Amino acid sequence: MAGERHARWLWLSLVILAADRASKFAFERYTSENFRHVLVPGFITLVHSHNPGIAFGLLADSRAGWLTALLIAASAIVVALLAWVLTSGRAGGGRSAAGLALILGGAAGNLTDRLLHGGVTDFFEVHLGSFHWPAFNVADSAITIGALLVLLDLLLNRRHPAARVSDREG
C-alpha cells in the first residue's frame, strides 16, 4: 500500500528530531547564551543564540505575547499536516517523501524547542566574505534540504501520462 511505503520515511523524521534535540541540548547545557567560537575562520562560527521569532530572526524583537502562541499553533498544524501527507501516500515520489520527512523532523524539532523554551536555539553562523547568514540549527538545515528535495522532485519528475494526454487534447 502506498501509505505504508511512504510511512517508512518517518524514521528519517525521528532521526532529524533526535539529532536536533541532542545538538540543542548540548549547546543549552554546555555553553552560555553569548558563546561564540570560530570553527572555520571566515566561514563557520558556532554561537549560542535564542530566537523567539521566526526563521532568520524575523520578529525576534517583537514583545507580543500572542506571537509565541501563534508560532506554536502554526508549527503544530504544519507538523500534523506533513505527517498526514507523508503517511497517506500523497507525498509523491521517493525524493518528495524524503524531503517531506526532513521538513517534518525539522518542524517537530523547532516546535519542541518553542514548547520547552518559548523560542528556538540556534548555533551555526555562516560567513562568506562580507555576507553573513543568520544563526540556524539542525532543524533549519533539515527543513531547507527537504524543501530543496521537494522542489527538485517537482522540477525533474516526469508528468503522469494521463496529464500529457489531456494536454494534447486541449
mmCIF file of C-alpha atoms in Angstrom:
data_model
loop_
_atom_site.group_PDB
_atom_site.id
_atom_site.type_symbol
_atom_site.label_atom_id
_atom_site.label_comp_id
_atom_site.label_asym_id
_atom_site.label_seq_id
_atom_site.Cartn_x
_atom_site.Cartn_y
_atom_site.Cartn_z
ATOM 1 C CA MET A 1 0.000 0.000 0.000
ATOM 2 C CA ALA A 2 1.293 3.494 -0.900
ATOM 3 C CA GLY A 3 0.733 4.960 2.573
ATOM 4 C CA GLU A 4 2.766 2.222 4.202
ATOM 5 C CA ARG A 5 5.541 2.714 1.649
ATOM 6 C CA HIS A 6 5.742 6.424 2.462
ATOM 7 C CA ALA A 7 5.268 5.948 6.210
ATOM 8 C CA ARG A 8 8.651 4.231 6.237
ATOM 9 C CA TRP A 9 10.148 7.702 5.803
ATOM 10 C CA LEU A 10 9.014 8.579 9.331
ATOM 11 C CA TRP A 11 12.285 7.058 10.609
ATOM 12 C CA LEU A 12 14.115 9.941 8.897
ATOM 13 C CA SER A 13 11.873 12.456 10.679
ATOM 14 C CA LEU A 14 12.660 10.802 14.012
ATOM 15 C CA VAL A 15 16.422 10.830 13.293
ATOM 16 C CA ILE A 16 16.286 14.546 12.483
ATOM 17 C CA LEU A 17 14.221 15.255 15.602
ATOM 18 C CA ALA A 18 16.704 13.306 17.775
ATOM 19 C CA ALA A 19 19.775 14.964 16.198
ATOM 20 C CA ASP A 20 18.193 18.402 16.558
ATOM 21 C CA ARG A 21 17.225 17.872 20.205
ATOM 22 C CA ALA A 22 20.648 16.403 21.073
ATOM 23 C CA SER A 23 22.556 19.268 19.460
ATOM 24 C CA LYS A 24 20.337 21.921 21.057
ATOM 25 C CA PHE A 25 20.604 20.201 24.445
ATOM 26 C CA ALA A 26 24.406 20.245 24.185
ATOM 27 C CA PHE A 27 24.502 23.949 23.337
ATOM 28 C CA GLU A 28 21.964 24.838 26.007
ATOM 29 C CA ARG A 29 23.798 22.817 28.649
ATOM 30 C CA TYR A 30 27.476 23.431 27.862
ATOM 31 C CA THR A 31 27.590 26.999 26.533
ATOM 32 C CA SER A 32 26.401 30.373 27.746
ATOM 33 C CA GLU A 33 23.873 32.468 25.809
ATOM 34 C CA ASN A 34 26.568 34.660 24.188
ATOM 35 C CA PHE A 35 29.011 31.844 23.362
ATOM 36 C CA ARG A 36 30.995 32.316 20.116
ATOM 37 C CA HIS A 37 33.683 30.022 18.740
ATOM 38 C CA VAL A 38 35.140 30.240 15.246
ATOM 39 C CA LEU A 39 35.055 26.734 13.813
ATOM 40 C CA VAL A 40 36.332 27.524 10.302
ATOM 41 C CA PRO A 41 37.822 31.039 10.086
ATOM 42 C CA GLY A 42 35.913 33.287 7.714
ATOM 43 C CA PHE A 43 33.255 30.630 7.163
ATOM 44 C CA ILE A 44 31.546 28.893 10.151
ATOM 45 C CA THR A 45 31.146 30.178 13.695
ATOM 46 C CA LEU A 46 29.456 28.265 16.495
ATOM 47 C CA VAL A 47 27.205 30.525 18.551
ATOM 48 C CA HIS A 48 24.584 30.113 21.259
ATOM 49 C CA SER A 49 21.577 32.124 20.197
ATOM 50 C CA HIS A 50 17.940 32.113 21.336
ATOM 51 C CA ASN A 51 15.411 33.115 18.657
ATOM 52 C CA PRO A 52 11.867 33.745 19.872
ATOM 53 C CA GLY A 53 10.826 34.835 16.355
ATOM 54 C CA ILE A 54 10.643 33.006 13.073
ATOM 55 C CA ALA A 55 13.318 31.993 10.588
ATOM 56 C CA PHE A 56 16.465 34.112 10.428
ATOM 57 C CA GLY A 57 15.482 36.152 13.464
ATOM 58 C CA LEU A 58 12.446 37.781 11.884
ATOM 59 C CA LEU A 59 10.078 39.101 14.558
ATOM 60 C CA ALA A 60 12.639 38.203 17.252
ATOM 61 C CA ASP A 61 12.328 41.679 18.763
ATOM 62 C CA SER A 62 8.541 41.524 18.981
ATOM 63 C CA ARG A 63 7.246 41.777 22.532
ATOM 64 C CA ALA A 64 3.778 40.498 21.570
ATOM 65 C CA GLY A 65 2.814 37.639 23.878
ATOM 66 C CA TRP A 66 0.483 36.158 21.287
ATOM 67 C CA LEU A 67 3.367 35.611 18.841
ATOM 68 C CA THR A 68 4.758 32.565 20.668
ATOM 69 C CA ALA A 69 1.284 31.002 20.896
ATOM 70 C CA LEU A 70 0.694 31.682 17.194
ATOM 71 C CA LEU A 71 4.045 30.168 16.208
ATOM 72 C CA ILE A 72 3.389 27.073 18.342
ATOM 73 C CA ALA A 73 -0.100 26.612 16.878
ATOM 74 C CA ALA A 74 1.101 27.130 13.294
ATOM 75 C CA SER A 75 4.017 24.725 13.822
ATOM 76 C CA ALA A 76 1.725 22.069 15.317
ATOM 77 C CA ILE A 77 -0.614 22.350 12.325
ATOM 78 C CA VAL A 78 2.315 22.048 9.890
ATOM 79 C CA VAL A 79 3.706 19.013 11.735
ATOM 80 C CA ALA A 80 0.284 17.300 11.714
ATOM 81 C CA LEU A 81 -0.310 18.123 8.052
ATOM 82 C CA LEU A 82 3.131 16.865 6.994
ATOM 83 C CA ALA A 83 2.694 13.642 8.962
ATOM 84 C CA TRP A 84 -0.681 13.083 7.300
ATOM 85 C CA VAL A 85 0.632 13.802 3.787
ATOM 86 C CA LEU A 86 3.603 11.509 4.360
ATOM 87 C CA THR A 87 1.646 8.588 5.809
ATOM 88 C CA SER A 88 -1.354 8.856 3.460
ATOM 89 C CA GLY A 89 0.692 8.211 0.336
ATOM 90 C CA ARG A 90 0.165 11.727 -1.013
ATOM 91 C CA ALA A 91 3.864 12.599 -0.766
ATOM 92 C CA GLY A 92 4.689 11.847 -4.401
ATOM 93 C CA GLY A 93 7.897 10.033 -5.301
ATOM 94 C CA GLY A 94 10.742 8.947 -3.061
ATOM 95 C CA ARG A 95 12.565 12.265 -3.366
ATOM 96 C CA SER A 96 9.459 14.182 -2.255
ATOM 97 C CA ALA A 97 8.785 11.721 0.559
ATOM 98 C CA ALA A 98 12.359 12.112 1.818
ATOM 99 C CA GLY A 99 12.039 15.888 1.551
ATOM 100 C CA LEU A 100 8.771 15.933 3.470
ATOM 101 C CA ALA A 101 10.264 13.645 6.123
ATOM 102 C CA LEU A 102 13.189 16.069 6.558
ATOM 103 C CA ILE A 103 10.798 19.023 6.799
ATOM 104 C CA LEU A 104 8.627 17.127 9.297
ATOM 105 C CA GLY A 105 11.602 16.259 11.513
ATOM 106 C CA GLY A 106 12.897 19.832 11.421
ATOM 107 C CA ALA A 107 9.486 21.357 12.106
ATOM 108 C CA ALA A 108 8.966 18.945 15.015
ATOM 109 C CA GLY A 109 12.393 19.863 16.417
ATOM 110 C CA ASN A 110 11.705 23.594 16.320
ATOM 111 C CA LEU A 111 8.192 23.061 17.697
ATOM 112 C CA THR A 112 9.644 21.108 20.631
ATOM 113 C CA ASP A 113 12.084 23.950 21.277
ATOM 114 C CA ARG A 114 9.278 26.521 21.270
ATOM 115 C CA LEU A 115 7.249 24.419 23.682
ATOM 116 C CA LEU A 116 10.207 23.961 26.052
ATOM 117 C CA HIS A 117 11.829 27.398 25.827
ATOM 118 C CA GLY A 118 9.437 29.808 24.089
ATOM 119 C CA GLY A 119 11.896 30.116 21.201
ATOM 120 C CA VAL A 120 14.427 28.216 19.153
ATOM 121 C CA THR A 121 18.088 27.627 19.984
ATOM 122 C CA ASP A 122 20.376 28.352 17.020
ATOM 123 C CA PHE A 123 24.108 27.671 16.890
ATOM 124 C CA PHE A 124 25.586 27.828 13.374
ATOM 125 C CA GLU A 125 26.529 31.071 11.647
ATOM 126 C CA VAL A 126 27.919 31.117 8.124
ATOM 127 C CA HIS A 127 30.072 33.885 6.705
ATOM 128 C CA LEU A 128 31.179 34.221 3.081
ATOM 129 C CA GLY A 129 33.260 37.356 2.658
ATOM 130 C CA SER A 130 31.067 40.232 3.822
ATOM 131 C CA PHE A 131 27.925 38.071 3.633
ATOM 132 C CA HIS A 132 26.608 36.846 6.978
ATOM 133 C CA TRP A 133 23.876 34.200 7.197
ATOM 134 C CA PRO A 134 21.838 34.454 10.427
ATOM 135 C CA ALA A 135 22.228 31.709 13.023
ATOM 136 C CA PHE A 136 20.465 28.408 12.340
ATOM 137 C CA ASN A 137 20.303 24.837 13.686
ATOM 138 C CA VAL A 138 19.970 21.188 12.606
ATOM 139 C CA ALA A 139 16.185 21.510 12.231
ATOM 140 C CA ASP A 140 16.534 24.557 9.966
ATOM 141 C CA SER A 141 19.092 22.695 7.860
ATOM 142 C CA ALA A 142 16.761 19.692 7.503
ATOM 143 C CA ILE A 143 13.856 21.955 6.533
ATOM 144 C CA THR A 144 15.980 23.681 3.874
ATOM 145 C CA ILE A 145 17.342 20.417 2.424
ATOM 146 C CA GLY A 146 13.843 18.898 2.498
ATOM 147 C CA ALA A 147 12.348 21.862 0.659
ATOM 148 C CA LEU A 148 15.081 21.600 -1.974
ATOM 149 C CA LEU A 149 14.348 17.880 -2.455
ATOM 150 C CA VAL A 150 10.621 18.545 -2.885
ATOM 151 C CA LEU A 151 11.360 21.364 -5.339
ATOM 152 C CA LEU A 152 13.813 19.165 -7.226
ATOM 153 C CA ASP A 153 11.188 16.426 -7.452
ATOM 154 C CA LEU A 154 8.659 18.912 -8.819
ATOM 155 C CA LEU A 155 11.120 20.169 -11.420
ATOM 156 C CA LEU A 156 12.596 16.822 -12.502
ATOM 157 C CA ASN A 157 9.737 14.373 -12.085
ATOM 158 C CA ARG A 158 8.082 13.339 -15.306
ATOM 159 C CA ARG A 159 4.429 14.161 -15.570
ATOM 160 C CA HIS A 160 1.818 11.436 -15.326
ATOM 161 C CA PRO A 161 0.876 10.010 -18.781
ATOM 162 C CA ALA A 162 -2.780 10.981 -18.319
ATOM 163 C CA ALA A 163 -1.757 14.608 -17.837
ATOM 164 C CA ARG A 164 0.209 14.537 -21.130
ATOM 165 C CA VAL A 165 -2.793 13.068 -22.979
ATOM 166 C CA SER A 166 -5.131 15.751 -21.658
ATOM 167 C CA ASP A 167 -2.601 18.442 -22.659
ATOM 168 C CA ARG A 168 -2.599 17.172 -26.263
ATOM 169 C CA GLU A 169 -6.382 17.019 -26.378
ATOM 170 C CA GLY A 170 -6.859 20.553 -25.013
#
